[in-house]
XYZ file of C-alpha atoms in Angstrom:
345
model
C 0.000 0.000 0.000
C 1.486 3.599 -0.911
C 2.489 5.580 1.813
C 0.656 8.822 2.691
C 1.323 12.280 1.386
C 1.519 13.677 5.160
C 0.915 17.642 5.808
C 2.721 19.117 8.819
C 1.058 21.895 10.254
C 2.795 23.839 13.153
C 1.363 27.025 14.909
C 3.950 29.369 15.707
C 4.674 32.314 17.292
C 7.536 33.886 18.937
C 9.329 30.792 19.047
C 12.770 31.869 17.982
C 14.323 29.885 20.465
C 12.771 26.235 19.089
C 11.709 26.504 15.724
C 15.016 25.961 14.044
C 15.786 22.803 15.919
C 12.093 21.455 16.131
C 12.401 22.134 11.876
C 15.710 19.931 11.729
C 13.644 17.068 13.860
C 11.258 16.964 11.249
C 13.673 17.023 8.424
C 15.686 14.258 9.890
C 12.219 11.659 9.756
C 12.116 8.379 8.084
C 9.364 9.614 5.814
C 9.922 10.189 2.159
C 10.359 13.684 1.291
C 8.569 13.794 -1.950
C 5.397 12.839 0.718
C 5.742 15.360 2.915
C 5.360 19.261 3.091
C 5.727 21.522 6.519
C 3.327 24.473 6.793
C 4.645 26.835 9.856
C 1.764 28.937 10.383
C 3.169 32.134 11.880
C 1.058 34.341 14.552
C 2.396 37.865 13.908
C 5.866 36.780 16.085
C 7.602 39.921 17.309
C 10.686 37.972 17.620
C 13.030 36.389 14.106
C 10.392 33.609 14.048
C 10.063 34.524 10.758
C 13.230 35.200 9.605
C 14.253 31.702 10.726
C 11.168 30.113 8.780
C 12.101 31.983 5.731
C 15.695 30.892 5.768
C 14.888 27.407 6.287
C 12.282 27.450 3.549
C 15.206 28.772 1.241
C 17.108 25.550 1.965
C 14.371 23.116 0.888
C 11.160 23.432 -0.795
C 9.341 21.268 1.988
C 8.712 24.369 4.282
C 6.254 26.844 3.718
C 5.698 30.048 5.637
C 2.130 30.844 6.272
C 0.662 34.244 8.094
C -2.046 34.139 10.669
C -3.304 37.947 11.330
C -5.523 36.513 14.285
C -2.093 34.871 15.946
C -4.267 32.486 17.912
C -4.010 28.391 17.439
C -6.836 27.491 16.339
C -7.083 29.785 13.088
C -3.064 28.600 12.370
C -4.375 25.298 12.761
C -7.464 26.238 9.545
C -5.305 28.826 7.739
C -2.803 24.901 7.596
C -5.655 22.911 6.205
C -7.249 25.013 3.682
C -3.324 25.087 2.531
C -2.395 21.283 2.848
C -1.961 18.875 0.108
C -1.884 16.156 2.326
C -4.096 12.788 2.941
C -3.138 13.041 6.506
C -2.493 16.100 8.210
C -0.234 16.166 11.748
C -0.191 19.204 14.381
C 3.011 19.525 15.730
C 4.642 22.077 18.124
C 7.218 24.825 17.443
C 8.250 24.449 21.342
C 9.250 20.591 20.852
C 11.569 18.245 19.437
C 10.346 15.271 17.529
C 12.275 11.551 17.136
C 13.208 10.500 13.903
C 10.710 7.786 13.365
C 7.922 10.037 14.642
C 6.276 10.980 11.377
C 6.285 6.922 9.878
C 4.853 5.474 13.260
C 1.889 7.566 13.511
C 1.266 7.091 10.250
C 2.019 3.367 10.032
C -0.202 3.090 13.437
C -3.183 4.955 11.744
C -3.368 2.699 9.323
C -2.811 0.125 11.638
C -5.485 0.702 13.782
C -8.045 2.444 11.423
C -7.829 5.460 13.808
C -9.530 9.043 12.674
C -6.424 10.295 15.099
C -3.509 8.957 16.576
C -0.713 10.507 18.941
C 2.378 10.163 21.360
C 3.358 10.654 24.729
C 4.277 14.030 25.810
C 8.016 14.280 27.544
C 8.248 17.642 29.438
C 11.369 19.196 29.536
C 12.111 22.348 31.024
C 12.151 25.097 29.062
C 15.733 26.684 30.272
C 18.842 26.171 32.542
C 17.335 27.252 35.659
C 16.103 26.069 38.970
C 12.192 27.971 37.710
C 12.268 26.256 34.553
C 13.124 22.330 36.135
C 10.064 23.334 38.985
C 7.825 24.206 36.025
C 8.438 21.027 33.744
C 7.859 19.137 36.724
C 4.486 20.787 37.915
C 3.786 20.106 34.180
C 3.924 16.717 34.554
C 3.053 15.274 37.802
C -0.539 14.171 38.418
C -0.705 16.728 41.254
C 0.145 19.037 39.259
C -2.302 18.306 36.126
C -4.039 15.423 36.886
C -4.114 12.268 35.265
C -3.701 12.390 31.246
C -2.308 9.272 30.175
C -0.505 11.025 27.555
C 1.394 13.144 30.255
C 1.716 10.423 32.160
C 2.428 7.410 29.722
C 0.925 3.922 29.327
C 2.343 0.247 28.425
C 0.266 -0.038 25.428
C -1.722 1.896 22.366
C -5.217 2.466 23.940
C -8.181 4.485 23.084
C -8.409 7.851 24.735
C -10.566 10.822 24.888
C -7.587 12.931 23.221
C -3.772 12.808 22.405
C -1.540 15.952 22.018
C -1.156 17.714 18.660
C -2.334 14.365 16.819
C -2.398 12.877 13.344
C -5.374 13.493 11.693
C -6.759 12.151 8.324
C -7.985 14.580 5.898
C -11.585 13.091 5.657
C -11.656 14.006 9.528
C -11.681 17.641 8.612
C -14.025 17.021 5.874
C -16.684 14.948 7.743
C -16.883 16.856 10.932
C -15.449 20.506 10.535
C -12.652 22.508 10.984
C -11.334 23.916 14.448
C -13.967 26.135 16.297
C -11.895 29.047 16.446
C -13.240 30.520 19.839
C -10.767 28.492 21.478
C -7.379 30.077 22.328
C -7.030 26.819 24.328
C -8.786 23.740 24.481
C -9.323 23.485 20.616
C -8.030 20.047 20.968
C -10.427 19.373 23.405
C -13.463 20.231 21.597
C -12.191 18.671 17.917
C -11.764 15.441 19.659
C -14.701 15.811 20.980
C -16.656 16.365 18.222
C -14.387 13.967 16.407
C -15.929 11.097 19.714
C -19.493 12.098 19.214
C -19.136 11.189 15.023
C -17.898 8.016 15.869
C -14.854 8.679 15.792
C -11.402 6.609 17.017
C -8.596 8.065 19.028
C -5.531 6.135 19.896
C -2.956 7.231 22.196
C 0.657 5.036 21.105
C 3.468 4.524 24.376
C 6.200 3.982 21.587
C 5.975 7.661 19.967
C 6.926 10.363 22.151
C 7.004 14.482 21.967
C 9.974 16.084 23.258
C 8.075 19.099 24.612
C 9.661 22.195 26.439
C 7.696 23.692 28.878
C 7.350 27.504 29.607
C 10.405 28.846 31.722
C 8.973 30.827 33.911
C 6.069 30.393 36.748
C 4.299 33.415 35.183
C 3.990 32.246 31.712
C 2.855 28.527 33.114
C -0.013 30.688 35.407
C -1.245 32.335 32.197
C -1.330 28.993 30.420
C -2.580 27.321 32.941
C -5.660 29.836 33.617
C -6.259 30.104 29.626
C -7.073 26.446 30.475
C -9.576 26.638 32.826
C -10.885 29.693 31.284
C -11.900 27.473 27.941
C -12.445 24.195 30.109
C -16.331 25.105 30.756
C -16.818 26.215 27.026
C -15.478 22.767 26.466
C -18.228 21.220 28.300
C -21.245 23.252 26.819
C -20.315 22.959 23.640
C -19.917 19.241 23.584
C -22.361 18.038 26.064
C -20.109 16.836 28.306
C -19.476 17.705 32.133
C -16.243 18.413 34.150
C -14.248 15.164 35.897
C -14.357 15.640 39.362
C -10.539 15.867 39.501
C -11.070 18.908 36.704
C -13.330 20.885 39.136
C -10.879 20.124 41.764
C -8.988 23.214 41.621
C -12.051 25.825 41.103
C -13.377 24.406 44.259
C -10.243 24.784 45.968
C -10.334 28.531 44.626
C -13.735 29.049 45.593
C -13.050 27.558 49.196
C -10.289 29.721 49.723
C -11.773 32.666 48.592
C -15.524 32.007 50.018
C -14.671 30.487 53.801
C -13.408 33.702 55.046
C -15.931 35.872 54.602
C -18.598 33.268 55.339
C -16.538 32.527 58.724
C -17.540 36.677 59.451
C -21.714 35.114 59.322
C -20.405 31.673 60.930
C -16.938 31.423 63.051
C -16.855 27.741 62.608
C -15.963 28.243 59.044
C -12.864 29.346 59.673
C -11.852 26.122 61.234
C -13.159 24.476 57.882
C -10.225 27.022 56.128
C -7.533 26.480 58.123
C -7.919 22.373 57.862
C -8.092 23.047 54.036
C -4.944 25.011 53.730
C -3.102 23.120 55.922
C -4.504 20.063 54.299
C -3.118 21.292 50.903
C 0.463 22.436 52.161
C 0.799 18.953 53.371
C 0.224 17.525 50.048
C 2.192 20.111 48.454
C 5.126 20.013 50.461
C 4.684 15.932 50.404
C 4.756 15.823 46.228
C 7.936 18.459 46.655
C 10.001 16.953 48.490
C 9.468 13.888 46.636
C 10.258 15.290 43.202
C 13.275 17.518 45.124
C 14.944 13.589 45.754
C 15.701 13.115 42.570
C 16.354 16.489 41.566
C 17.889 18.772 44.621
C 16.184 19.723 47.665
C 16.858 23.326 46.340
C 14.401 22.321 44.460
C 11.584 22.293 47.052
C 10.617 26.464 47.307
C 10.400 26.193 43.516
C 8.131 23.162 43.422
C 5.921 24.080 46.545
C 5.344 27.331 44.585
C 4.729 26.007 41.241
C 1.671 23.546 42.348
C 0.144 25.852 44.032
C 0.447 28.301 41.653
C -1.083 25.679 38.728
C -4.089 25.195 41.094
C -4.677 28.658 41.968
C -4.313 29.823 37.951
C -5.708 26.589 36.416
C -9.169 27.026 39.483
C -9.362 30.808 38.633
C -9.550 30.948 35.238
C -12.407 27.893 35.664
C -14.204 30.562 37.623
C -14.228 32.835 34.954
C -15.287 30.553 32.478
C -17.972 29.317 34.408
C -19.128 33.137 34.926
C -18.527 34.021 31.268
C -19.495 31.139 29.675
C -22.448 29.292 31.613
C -23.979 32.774 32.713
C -23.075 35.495 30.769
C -23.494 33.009 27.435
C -20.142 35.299 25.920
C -19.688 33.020 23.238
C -22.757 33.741 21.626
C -21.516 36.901 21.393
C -19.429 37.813 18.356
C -15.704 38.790 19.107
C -16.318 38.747 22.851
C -14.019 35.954 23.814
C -10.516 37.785 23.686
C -8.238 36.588 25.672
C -4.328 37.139 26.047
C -1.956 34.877 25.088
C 1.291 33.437 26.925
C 3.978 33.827 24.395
């Protein structure tokens, strides 16, 4: 059977630092080049992004530079498609690194399987030298600090999941059930697979392919993420049909606690009991989890760490709250252009 011509689409912006090397990754897979094409869809990046892209491009006709005026993923993601040639069409990261065999195995498992998606397991690294950046990859990927996706946290063998990162697509996907809803800054992954679920679709996460990824560098940048998140996490739900996990409400209620006991402890005293066995409750965990992780990484390690979960929980629960407010009450995605929101990089 012929192989695939495969489409790589990658959303960038302001990713001077990565795209160069994540380019040469992609170059350097088993695949056949005359079947393959790389569309980097840039999101007006304020750093050489561009330049980089441009030079590459000059070196081989395989990468194409793309514009996105509305800098957001999701429209990178359409502006890609409506440009691809390709039969299957893979999302990949500027802010990653991707193993040589990456490209054939998802497509060999797609086929394999008869999946409408298939993806890897997602390796976070951090994102620079520093004692910040190692506390941030590893908030990134510990359960306490986002739960339990299997393709954060890796399996023993290919299973079928809800979603996989980035993901290999084929084109009929696009053609059957739509292109990216483009109110989602975040999430959009989410909600395609979603959609992609409810049409009957099959999603396959595979232990033996793995993203390189490298995480934001800096606590700030990882709050901003992080509450982008849970900002799109209830728009998620009512546009699919499909509730929050109780682990996924988690930190809102923890937000909402925090916030709410206090100044219902000034109506009931008791309350503030109810607070104090909360926060202490949570320190504990937090300081059990860093430590741990500090073992095998330096116990200078632990301020960082301590910081960095509760940050996540505090950014990740906040911007649920908002969602939940703009969103389920104020209906703001019904409302055209009204869901702006900043971006991290």
């Amino acid at each position: 059977m012929p192989l695939p011509f495969v489409s790589v689409i990658i959303p960038a912006r302001n990713e001077s630092r990565f795209i160069e090397a994540c380019l040469g990754s992609i170059l350097d897979n088993d695949y056949p080049r005359e079947k393959l094409e790389i569309l980097v869809v840039d999101g007006q990046s304020e750093d050489d992004t561009r330049s980089r892209v441009s030079k590459a491009s000059e070196a081989t006709p395989l990468i194409r530079l793309l514009d996105n005026p509305h800098r957001t993923v999701p429209y990178a993601m359409n502006i890609g498609i409506r440009a691809a040639k390709g039969e299957v069409i893979i999302r990949m990261d500027a802010h990653a690194h991707y193993d040589r065999h990456y490209i054939p195995l998802l497509v060999e498992w797609l086929e394999k399987l008869q999946a409408d998606n298939v993806g890897g397991v997602w390796i976070t690294h951090p994102g620079a030298h520093t004692r910040e950046a190692q506390a941030v990859a590893a908030v990134l990927s510990h359960p306490f600090g986002i739960g339990n996706a299997h393709y954060r946290l890796g399996i023993d063998a290919p299973m079928e999941v809800d979603t996989v990162p980035f993901g290999c697509y084929r084109r009929e996907v696009f053609e059957r059930i739509g292109l990216y809803d483009e109110r989602f800054t975040r999430n959009q992954d989410d909600e395609l697979n979603a959609r992609l679920k409810r049409h009957g679709g099959k999603i396959y996460l595979i232990p033996g392919i793995r993203i390189d990824y490298y995480a934001r560098e800096r606590m700030g940048k990882m709050a901003t993420m992080l509450y982008q998140y849970g900002y799109f996490k209830p728009l998620v739900g009512l546009v699919v049909g499909k509730p929050a996990t109780l682990r996924q409400f988690a930190p809102p209620l923890f937000v909402m606690a925090l916030l709410g006991l206090p100044l219902a402890g000034l109506v009931w005293a008791p309350l503030w009991y109810l607070w104090g066995a909360m926060v202490v409750a949570h320190s504990a965990l937090n300081l059990r989890y860093s430590l741990k992780l500090a073992r095998e990484r330096g116990l200078s390690l632990v301020p960082w760490l301590f910081r960095g979960f509760l940050t996540a929980h505090l950014a990740y629960g906040w911007g649920y709250l908002r969602g939940i407010v703009d969103f389920a009450i104020r209906r703001k995605h019904r409302q055209a252009g009204a869901v702006n929101i900043g971006l991290s990089r």
